[in-house]
Short mmCIF file of C-alpha atoms in Angstrom, two decimals:
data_model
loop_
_atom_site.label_atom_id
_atom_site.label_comp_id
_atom_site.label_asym_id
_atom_site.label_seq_id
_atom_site.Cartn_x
_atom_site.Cartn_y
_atom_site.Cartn_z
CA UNK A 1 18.30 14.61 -8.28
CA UNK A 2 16.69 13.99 -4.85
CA UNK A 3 17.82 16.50 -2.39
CA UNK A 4 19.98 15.32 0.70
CA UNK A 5 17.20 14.00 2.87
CA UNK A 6 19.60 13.76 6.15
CA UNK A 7 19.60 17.83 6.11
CA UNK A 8 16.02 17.55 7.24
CA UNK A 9 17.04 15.92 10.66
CA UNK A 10 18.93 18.05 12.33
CA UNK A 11 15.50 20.65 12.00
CA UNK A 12 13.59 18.45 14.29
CA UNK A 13 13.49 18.04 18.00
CA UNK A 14 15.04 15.42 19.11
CA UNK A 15 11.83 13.46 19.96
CA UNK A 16 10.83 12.82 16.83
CA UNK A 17 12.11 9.79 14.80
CA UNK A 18 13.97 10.43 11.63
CA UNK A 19 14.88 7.26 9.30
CA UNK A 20 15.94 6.47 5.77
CA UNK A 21 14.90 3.23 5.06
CA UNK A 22 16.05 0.66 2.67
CA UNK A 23 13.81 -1.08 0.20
CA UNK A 24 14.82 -4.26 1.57
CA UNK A 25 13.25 -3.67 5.20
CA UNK A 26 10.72 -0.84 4.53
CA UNK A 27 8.13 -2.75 3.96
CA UNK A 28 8.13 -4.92 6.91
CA UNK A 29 9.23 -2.19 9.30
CA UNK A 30 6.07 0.14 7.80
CA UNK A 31 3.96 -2.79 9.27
CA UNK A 32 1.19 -1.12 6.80
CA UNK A 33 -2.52 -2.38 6.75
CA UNK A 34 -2.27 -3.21 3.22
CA UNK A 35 1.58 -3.20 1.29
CA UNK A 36 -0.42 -2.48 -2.30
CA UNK A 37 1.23 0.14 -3.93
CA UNK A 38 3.87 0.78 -1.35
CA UNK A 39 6.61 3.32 -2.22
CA UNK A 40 9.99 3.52 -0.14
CA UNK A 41 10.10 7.21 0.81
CA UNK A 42 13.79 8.97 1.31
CA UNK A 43 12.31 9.75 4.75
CA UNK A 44 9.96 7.96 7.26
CA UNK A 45 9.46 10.89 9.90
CA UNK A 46 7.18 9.90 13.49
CA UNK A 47 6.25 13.45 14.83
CA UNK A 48 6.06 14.28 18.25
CA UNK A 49 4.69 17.56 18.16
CA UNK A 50 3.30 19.83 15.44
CA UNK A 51 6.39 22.24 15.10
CA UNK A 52 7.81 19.23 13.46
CA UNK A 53 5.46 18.89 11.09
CA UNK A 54 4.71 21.68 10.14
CA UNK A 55 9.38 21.51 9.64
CA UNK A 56 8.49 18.86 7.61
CA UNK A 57 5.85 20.44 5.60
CA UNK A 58 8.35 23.68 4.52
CA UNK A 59 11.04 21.78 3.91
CA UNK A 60 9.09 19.43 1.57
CA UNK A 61 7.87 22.49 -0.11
CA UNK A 62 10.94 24.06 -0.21
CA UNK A 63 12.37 20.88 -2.11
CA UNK A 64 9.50 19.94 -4.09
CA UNK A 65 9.22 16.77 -1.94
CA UNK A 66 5.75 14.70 -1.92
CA UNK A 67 4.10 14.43 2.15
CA UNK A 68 2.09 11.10 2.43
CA UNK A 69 0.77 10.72 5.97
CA UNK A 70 0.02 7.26 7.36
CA UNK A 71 -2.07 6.65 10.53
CA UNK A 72 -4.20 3.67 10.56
CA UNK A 73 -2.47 2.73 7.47
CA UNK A 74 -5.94 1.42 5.39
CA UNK A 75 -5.06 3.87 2.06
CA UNK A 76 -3.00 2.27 -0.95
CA UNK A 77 -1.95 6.40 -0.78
CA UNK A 78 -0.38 6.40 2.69
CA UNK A 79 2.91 5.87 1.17
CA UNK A 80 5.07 8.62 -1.47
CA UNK A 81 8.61 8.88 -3.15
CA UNK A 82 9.15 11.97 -0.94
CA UNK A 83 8.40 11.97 2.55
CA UNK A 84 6.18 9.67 5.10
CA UNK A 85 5.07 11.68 8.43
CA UNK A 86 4.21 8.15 10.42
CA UNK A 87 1.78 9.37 12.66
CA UNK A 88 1.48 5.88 14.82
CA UNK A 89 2.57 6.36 18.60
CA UNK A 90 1.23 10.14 18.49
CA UNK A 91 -1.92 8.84 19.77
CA UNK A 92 -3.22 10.93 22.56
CA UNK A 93 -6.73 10.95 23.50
CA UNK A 94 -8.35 12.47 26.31
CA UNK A 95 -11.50 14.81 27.13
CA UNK A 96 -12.09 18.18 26.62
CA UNK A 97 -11.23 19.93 30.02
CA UNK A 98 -13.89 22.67 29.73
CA UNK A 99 -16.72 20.79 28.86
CA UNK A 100 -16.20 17.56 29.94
CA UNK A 101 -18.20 15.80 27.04
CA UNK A 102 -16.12 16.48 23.95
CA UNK A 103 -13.02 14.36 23.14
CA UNK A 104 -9.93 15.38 21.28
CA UNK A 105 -7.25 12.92 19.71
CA UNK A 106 -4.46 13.42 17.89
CA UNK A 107 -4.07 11.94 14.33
CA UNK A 108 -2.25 8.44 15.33
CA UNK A 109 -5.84 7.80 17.27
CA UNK A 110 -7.07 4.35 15.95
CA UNK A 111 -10.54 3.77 15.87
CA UNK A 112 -10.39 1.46 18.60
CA UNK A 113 -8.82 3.41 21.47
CA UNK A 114 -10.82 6.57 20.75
CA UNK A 115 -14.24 4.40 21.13
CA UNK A 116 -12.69 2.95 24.50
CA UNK A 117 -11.25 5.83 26.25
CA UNK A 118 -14.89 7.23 25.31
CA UNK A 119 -16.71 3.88 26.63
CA UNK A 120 -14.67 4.17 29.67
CA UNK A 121 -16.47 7.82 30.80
CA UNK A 122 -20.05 6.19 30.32
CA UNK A 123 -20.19 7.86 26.35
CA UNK A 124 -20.03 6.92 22.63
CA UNK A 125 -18.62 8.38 19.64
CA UNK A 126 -19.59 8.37 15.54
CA UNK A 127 -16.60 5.92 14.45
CA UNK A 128 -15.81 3.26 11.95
CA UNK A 129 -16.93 -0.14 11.79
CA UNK A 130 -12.57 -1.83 12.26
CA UNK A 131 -10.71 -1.03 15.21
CA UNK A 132 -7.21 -0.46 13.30
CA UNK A 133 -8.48 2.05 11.17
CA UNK A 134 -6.89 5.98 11.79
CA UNK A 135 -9.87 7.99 13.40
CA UNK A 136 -8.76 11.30 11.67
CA UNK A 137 -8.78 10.16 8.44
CA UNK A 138 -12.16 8.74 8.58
CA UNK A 139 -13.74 11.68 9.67
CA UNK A 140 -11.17 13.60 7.03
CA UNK A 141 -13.63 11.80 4.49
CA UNK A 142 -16.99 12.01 5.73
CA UNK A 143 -17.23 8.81 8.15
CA UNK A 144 -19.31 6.06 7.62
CA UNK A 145 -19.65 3.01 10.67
CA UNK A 146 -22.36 1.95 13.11
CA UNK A 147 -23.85 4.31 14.42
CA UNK A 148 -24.33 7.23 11.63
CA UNK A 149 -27.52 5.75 10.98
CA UNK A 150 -28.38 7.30 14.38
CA UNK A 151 -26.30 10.23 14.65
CA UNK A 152 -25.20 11.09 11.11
CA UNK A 153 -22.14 11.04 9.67
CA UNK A 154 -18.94 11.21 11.54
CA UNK A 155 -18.22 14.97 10.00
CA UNK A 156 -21.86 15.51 11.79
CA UNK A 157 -20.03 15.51 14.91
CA UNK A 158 -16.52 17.24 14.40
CA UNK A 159 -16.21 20.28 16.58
CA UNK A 160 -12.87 21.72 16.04
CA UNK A 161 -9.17 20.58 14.15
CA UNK A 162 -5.89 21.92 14.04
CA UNK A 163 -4.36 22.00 10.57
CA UNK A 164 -0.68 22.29 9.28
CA UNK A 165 -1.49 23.49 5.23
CA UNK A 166 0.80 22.88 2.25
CA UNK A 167 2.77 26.00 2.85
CA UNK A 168 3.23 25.13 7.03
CA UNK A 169 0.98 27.61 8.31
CA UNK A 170 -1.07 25.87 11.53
CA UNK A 171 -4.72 26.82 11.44
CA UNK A 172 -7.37 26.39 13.79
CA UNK A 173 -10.81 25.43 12.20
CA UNK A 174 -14.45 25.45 13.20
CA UNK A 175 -17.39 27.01 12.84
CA UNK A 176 -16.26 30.45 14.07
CA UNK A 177 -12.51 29.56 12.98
CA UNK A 178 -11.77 29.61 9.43
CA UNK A 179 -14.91 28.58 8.58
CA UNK A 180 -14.79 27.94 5.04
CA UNK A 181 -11.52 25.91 5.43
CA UNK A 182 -13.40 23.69 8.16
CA UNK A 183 -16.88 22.70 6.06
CA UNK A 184 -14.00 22.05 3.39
CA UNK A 185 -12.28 19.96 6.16
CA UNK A 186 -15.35 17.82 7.02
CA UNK A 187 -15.28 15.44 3.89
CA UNK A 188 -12.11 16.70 2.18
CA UNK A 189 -9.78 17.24 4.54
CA UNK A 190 -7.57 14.42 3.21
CA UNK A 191 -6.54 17.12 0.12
CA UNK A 192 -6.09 20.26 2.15
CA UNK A 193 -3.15 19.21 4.23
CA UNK A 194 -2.00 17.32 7.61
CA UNK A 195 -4.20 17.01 10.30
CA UNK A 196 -2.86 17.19 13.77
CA UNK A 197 -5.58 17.71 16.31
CA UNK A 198 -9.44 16.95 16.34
CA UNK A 199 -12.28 17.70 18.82
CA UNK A 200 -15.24 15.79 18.28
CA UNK A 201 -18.88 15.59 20.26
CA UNK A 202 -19.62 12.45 22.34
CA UNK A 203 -22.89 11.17 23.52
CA UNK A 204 -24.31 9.60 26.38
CA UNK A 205 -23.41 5.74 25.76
CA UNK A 206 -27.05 4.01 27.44
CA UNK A 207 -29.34 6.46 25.55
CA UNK A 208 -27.63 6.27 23.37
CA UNK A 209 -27.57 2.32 22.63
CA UNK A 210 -30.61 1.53 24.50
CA UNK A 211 -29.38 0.00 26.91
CA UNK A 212 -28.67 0.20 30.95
CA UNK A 213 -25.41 -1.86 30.98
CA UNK A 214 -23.81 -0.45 27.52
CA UNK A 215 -23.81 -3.52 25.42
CA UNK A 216 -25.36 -3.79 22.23
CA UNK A 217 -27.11 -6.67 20.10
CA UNK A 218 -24.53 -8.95 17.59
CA UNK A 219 -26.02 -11.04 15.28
CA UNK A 220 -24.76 -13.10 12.12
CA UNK A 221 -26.15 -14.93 9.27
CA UNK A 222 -24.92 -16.89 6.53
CA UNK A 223 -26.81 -17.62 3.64
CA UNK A 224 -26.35 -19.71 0.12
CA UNK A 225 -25.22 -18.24 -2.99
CA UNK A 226 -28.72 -19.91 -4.43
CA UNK A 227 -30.36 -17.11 -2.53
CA UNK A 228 -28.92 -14.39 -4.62
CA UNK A 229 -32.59 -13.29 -6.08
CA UNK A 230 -33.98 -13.18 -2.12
CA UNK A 231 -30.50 -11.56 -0.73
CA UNK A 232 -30.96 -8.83 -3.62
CA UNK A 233 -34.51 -7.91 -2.58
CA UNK A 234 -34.06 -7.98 0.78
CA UNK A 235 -30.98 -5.21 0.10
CA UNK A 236 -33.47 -3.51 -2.37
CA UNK A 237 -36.87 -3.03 0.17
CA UNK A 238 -35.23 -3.21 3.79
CA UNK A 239 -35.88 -0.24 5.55
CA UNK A 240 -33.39 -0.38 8.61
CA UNK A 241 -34.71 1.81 11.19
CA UNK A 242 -31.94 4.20 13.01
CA UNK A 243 -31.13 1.69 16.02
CA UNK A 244 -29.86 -1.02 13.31
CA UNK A 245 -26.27 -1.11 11.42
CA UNK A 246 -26.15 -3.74 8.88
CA UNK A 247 -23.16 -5.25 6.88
CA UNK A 248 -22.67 -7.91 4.15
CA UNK A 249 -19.66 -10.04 3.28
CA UNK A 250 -19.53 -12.21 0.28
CA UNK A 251 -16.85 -14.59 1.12
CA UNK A 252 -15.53 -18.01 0.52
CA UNK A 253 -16.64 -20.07 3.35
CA UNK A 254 -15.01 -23.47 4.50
CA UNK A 255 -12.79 -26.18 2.95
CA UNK A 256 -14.32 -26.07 -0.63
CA UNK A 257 -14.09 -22.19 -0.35
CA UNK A 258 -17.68 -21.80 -1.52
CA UNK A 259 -18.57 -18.10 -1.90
CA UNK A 260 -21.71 -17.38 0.91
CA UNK A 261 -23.61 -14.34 2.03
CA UNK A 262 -22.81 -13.35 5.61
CA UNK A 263 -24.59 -10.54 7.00
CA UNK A 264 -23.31 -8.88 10.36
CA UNK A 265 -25.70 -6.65 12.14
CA UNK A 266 -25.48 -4.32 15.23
CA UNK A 267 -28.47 -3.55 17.31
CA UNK A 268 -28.80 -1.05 19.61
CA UNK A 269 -31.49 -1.80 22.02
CA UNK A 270 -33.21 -4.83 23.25
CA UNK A 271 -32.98 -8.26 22.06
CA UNK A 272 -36.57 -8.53 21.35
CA UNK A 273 -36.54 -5.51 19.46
CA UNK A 274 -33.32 -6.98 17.81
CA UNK A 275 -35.25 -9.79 16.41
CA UNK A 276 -38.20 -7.57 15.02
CA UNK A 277 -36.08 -4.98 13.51
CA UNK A 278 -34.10 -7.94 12.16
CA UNK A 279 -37.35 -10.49 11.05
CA UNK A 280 -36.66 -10.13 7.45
CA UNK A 281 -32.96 -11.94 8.05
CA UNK A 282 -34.22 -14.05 10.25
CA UNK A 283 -37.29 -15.00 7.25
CA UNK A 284 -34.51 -16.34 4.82
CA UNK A 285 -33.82 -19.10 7.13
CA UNK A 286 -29.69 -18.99 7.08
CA UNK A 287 -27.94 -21.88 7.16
CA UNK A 288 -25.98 -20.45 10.47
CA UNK A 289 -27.00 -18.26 12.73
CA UNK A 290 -25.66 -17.03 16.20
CA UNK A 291 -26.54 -13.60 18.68
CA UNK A 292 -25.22 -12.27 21.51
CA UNK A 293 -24.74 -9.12 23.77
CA UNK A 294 -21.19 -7.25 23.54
CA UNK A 295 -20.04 -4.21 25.45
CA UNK A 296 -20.24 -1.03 22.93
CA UNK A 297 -16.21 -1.46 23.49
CA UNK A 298 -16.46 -4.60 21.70
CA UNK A 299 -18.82 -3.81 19.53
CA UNK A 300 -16.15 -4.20 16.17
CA UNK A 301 -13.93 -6.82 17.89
CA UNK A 302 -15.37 -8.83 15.01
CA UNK A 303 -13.69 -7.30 12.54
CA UNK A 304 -10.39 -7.72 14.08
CA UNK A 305 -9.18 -10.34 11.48
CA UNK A 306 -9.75 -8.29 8.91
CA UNK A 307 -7.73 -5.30 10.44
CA UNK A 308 -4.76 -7.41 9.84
CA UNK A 309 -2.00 -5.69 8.72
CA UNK A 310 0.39 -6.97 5.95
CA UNK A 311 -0.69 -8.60 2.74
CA UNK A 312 -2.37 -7.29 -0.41
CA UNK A 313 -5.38 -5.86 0.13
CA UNK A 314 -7.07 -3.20 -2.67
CA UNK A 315 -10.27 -1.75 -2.24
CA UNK A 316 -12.34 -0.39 -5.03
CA UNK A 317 -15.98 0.61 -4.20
CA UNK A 318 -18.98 2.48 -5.73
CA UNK A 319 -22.11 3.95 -4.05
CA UNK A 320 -25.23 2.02 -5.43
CA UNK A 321 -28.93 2.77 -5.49
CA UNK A 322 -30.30 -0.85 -6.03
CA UNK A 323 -28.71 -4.29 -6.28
CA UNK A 324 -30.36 -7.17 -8.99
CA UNK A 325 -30.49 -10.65 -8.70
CA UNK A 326 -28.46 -11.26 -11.77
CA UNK A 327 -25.32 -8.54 -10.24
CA UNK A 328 -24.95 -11.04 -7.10
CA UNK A 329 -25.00 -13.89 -9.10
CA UNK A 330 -22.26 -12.23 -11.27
CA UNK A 331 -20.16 -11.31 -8.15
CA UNK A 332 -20.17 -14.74 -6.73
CA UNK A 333 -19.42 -16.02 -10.20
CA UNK A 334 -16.09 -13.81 -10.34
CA UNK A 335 -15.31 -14.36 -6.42
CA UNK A 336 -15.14 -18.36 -7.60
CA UNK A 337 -13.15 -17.72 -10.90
CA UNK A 338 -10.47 -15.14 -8.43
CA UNK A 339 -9.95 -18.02 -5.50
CA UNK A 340 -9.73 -20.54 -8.04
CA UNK A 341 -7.21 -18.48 -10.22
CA UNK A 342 -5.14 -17.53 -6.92
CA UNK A 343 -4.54 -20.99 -6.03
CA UNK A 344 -4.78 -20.98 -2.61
CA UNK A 345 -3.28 -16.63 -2.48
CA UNK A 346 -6.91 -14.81 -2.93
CA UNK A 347 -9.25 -17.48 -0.90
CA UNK A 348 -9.51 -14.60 2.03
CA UNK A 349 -10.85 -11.90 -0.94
CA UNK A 350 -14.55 -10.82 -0.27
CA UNK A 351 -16.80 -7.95 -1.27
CA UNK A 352 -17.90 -5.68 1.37
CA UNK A 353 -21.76 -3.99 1.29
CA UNK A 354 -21.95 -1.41 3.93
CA UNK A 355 -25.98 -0.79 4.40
CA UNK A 356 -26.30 1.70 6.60
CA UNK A 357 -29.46 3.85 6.56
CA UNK A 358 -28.40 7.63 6.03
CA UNK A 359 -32.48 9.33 6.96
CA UNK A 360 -30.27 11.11 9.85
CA UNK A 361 -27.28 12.11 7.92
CA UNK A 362 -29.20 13.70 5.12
CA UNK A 363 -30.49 15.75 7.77
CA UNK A 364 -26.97 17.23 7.80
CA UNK A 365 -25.41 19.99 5.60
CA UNK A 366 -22.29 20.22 7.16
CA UNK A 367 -18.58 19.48 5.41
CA UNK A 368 -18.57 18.72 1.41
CA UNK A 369 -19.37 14.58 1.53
CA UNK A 370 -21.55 14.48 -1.46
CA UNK A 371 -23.02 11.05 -0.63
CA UNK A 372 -25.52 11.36 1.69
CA UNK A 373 -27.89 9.83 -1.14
CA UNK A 374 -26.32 6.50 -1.16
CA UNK A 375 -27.25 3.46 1.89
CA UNK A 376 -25.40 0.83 -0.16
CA UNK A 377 -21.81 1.13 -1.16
CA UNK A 378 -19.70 -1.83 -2.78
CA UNK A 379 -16.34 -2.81 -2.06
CA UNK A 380 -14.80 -5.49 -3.40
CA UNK A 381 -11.58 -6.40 -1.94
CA UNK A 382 -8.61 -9.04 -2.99
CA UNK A 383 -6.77 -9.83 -0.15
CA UNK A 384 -3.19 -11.66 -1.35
CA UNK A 385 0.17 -12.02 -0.51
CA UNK A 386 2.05 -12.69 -3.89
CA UNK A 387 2.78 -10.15 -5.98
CA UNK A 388 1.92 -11.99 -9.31
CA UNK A 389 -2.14 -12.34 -8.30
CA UNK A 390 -1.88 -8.43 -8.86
CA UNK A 391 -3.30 -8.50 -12.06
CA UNK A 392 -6.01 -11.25 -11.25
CA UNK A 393 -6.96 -8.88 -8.21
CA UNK A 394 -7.22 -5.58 -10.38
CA UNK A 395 -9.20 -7.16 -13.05
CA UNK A 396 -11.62 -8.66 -10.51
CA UNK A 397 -11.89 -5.43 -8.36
CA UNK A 398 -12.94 -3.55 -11.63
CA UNK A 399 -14.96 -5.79 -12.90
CA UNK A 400 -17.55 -6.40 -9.83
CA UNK A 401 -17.62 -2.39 -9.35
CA UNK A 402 -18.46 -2.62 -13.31
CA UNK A 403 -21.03 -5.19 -12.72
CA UNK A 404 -22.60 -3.67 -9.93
CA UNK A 405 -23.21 -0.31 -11.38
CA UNK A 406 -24.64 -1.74 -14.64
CA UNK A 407 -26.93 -3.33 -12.84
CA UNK A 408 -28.12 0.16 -10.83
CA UNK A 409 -30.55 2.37 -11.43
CA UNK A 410 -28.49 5.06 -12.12
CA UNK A 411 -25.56 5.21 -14.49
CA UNK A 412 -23.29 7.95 -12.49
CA UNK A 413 -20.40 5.87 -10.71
CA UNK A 414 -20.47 7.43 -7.22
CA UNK A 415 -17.03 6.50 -5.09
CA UNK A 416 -16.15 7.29 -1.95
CA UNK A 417 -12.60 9.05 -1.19
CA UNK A 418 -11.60 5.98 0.66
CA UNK A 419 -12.38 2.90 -1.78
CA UNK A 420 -10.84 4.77 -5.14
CA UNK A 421 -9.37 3.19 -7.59
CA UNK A 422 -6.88 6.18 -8.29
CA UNK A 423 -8.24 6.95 -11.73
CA UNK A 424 -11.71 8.41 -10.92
CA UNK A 425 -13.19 11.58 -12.53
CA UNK A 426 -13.59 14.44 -10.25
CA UNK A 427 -16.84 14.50 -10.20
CA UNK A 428 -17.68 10.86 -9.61
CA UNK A 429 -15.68 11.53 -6.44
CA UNK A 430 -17.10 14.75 -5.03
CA UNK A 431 -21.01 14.73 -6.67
CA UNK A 432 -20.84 16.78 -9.48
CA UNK A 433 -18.45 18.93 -11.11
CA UNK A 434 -19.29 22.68 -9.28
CA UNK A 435 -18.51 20.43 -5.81
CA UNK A 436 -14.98 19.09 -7.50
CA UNK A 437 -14.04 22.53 -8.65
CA UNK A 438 -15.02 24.21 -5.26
CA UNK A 439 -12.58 21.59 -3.70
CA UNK A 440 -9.88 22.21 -5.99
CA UNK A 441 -10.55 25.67 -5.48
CA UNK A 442 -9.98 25.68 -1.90
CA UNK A 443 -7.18 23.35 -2.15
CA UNK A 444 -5.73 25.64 -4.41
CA UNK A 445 -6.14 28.50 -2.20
CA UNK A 446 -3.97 26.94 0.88
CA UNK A 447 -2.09 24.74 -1.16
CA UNK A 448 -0.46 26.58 -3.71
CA UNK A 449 1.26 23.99 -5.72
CA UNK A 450 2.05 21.65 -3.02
CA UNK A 451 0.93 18.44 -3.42
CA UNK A 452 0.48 16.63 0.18
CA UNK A 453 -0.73 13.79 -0.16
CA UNK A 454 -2.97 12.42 2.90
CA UNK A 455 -4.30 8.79 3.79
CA UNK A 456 -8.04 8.62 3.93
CA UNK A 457 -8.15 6.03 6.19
#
């Protein structure tokens, strides 16, 4: 038997919002990026302050309850049977006081509002490439977006973070504080506990981008599923230097829903040395092709359809070392046989290839991410809205990620925290086995046997 949830709200200050929701309205009131694998909690609790959750946290413990936190809401994990803490509206983001430079947000912080309150002082931050997603949780698990081929990972850049642990003790971590829990914290921080404050370094926004005004080069190109063999070898030999993000969408394009290659690229710099750094795109001759100068503000506003929220959405990526002809060709072939399959329910699916160029991250030894190896992760994603293309969706997210890595040059599936399937081994997750069991060490250490269970992104 559950315990009585409602003795749980009478613990918490009066600022914080306590409901039990009904299965019939919790998924539309959760408003959740993707409702995959939603679960309707006893409790759905929005924090105000961290005495509260840390309340949360002890009674959980004390009644064996599950903790799934939800902030940008882009994890198939950021629901639980137990209890949600619904950090959305405890979004506070501001600059460090004492230094000036350094900006601290609290763990409802989207990606989008951090990078514009930072834009708006003249400076930049390490974030992700979609404006909904939860800043904390990205930098939780390591980071990846457009400008980490420049300044490293996100983790490169934490400074400090306040932490409420399994058994609702609140810890200060960084270098000089808690140490080992903090390089623990910095690409596994979604396993130790509940994150409720972060300090991270900013940089000066036109050195940084190369430019006097802020704005940065956009470009786009589509290209033909007949140029699979010339798409793969330009993934294969491109050497991006650090002033370049690159991403690729396969996607079903207009009426006929045709799967194409479009290729998104950031630039920071001129638009001269856009077009050199980008020649070898430009040498495939797409069949569209468009540029033009954003603000760094605006620099994802691309991306906002897919940061949607509602539907079906399931990501499930691997870290690859090479990409063949015959793999793409494969992909597209699947991408047809899922939109055709759906019927008009999967025709917004796509597979996602982040290619960002990690020379400055593997610079880097801080946190536990053990992927600094990887500049070409896979993720293909079914996007749906009936419940019966589940199965059609699983099967094809499995499959690519199958064909992909059978297709690499190494055998060892390597998956980020963020685009698990849920059944990975430990050591496909974290590197190798001696990095898994120092994580479940640690976790072990401030968890006891809690079991929180925190969004990734």
């Amino acid at each position: 038997m559950p315990p009585d949830i409602s003795l749980l709200k009478p613990l918490l200050t009066p600022a914080t919002t306590f409901t039990i929701p009904s299965k019939e309205t919790f998924t539309e009131d959760f408003n959740n990026w993707t409702d995959y694998a939603l679960i309707t909690p006893l409790a759905v609790i929005k924090p105000s302050d961290e005495a509260d959750v840390q309340t949360v946290v002890k009674f959980a413990l004390e009644h064996d309850l599950r903790v799934a936190v939800r902030s940008g809401g882009h994890s198939v994990f950021s629901s639980c049977d137990g209890v949600v803490l619904d950090m959305r509206g405890w979004d506070d983001v501001y600059f460090d006081e004492g230094d000036g430079e350094s900006i601290w947000f609290r763990p409802g912080a989207l990606n989008g509002k951090v990078v514009d309150v930072a834009g708006g002082r003249g400076r930049c931050v390490v974030s992700g490439a979609c404006n909904s997603v939860g800043l904390t949780s990205l930098y939780c698990g390591g980071g990846l977006g457009p400008l980490v081929p420049k300044l490293g990972m996100a983790i490169d850049s934490l400074i400090s973070a306040r932490l409420v642990t399994a058994s609702g003790e609140l810890l200060t971590l960084s270098a000089d504080s808690n140490p080992e829990i903090f390089h623990m914290l910095a690409g596994a921080g979604q396993t130790l506990g509940v994150v409720t404050h972060m300090q991270i370094k900013t940089y000066p926004l036109n050195q940084t981008v190369n430019s006097s005004d802020g704005t940065v080069f956009f470009a786009s190109f589509t290209f033909p599923p007949t140029k699979a063999a010339e798409v793969a070898d330009l993934l294969n030999t491109a050497k991006w230097d650090e002033n370049t993000a690159v991403y690729m969408l396969v996607m079903a394009e207009g009426e006929t829903h045709t799967p194409q290659f479009v290729f998104s690229a950031n630039y920071f710099g001129s638009d001269e040395d856009a077009k050199r750094a980008l020649a070898k795109l430009y040498a495939l001759k797409p069949i569209t092709k468009r540029s033009e100068r954003v603000p760094y503000t605006r620099m994802n506003h691309h991306n906002d359809g897919f940061g949607k929220c509602r539907g079906f959405k399931r990501m499930i990526g691997t870290g690859l070392k090479q990409v063949s002809a015959e793999g793409l060709k494969g992909m597209v072939e699947a991408l047809e046989n899922l939109i055709a399959e759906g019927a008009g329910d999967l025709n917004r699916s796509c597979v996602i290839f982040e290619l960002l160029g990690m020379d400055t991250a593997r610079r880097s030894s801080v946190g536990v991410y053990p992927h600094r190896d990887i500049d070409i992760w896979c993720i293909p994603t079914p996007w749906y809205t009936r419940p019966e293309s589940h199965a059609s969706a699983e099967k094809f997210g499995r499959g690519v990620r199958k064909l992909m890595k059978s297709e690499d040059m190494s055998e060892d599936m390597r998956v980020f925290t963020a685009f698990r399937a849920g059944d990975e081994k430990p050591e496909e997750i974290w590197g190798s086995q001696e990095t898994a069991g120092k994580v479940a060490e640690m976790k072990a250490s401030i968890v006891a046997e809690f079991n929180v269970n925190v969004i990734t992104e």
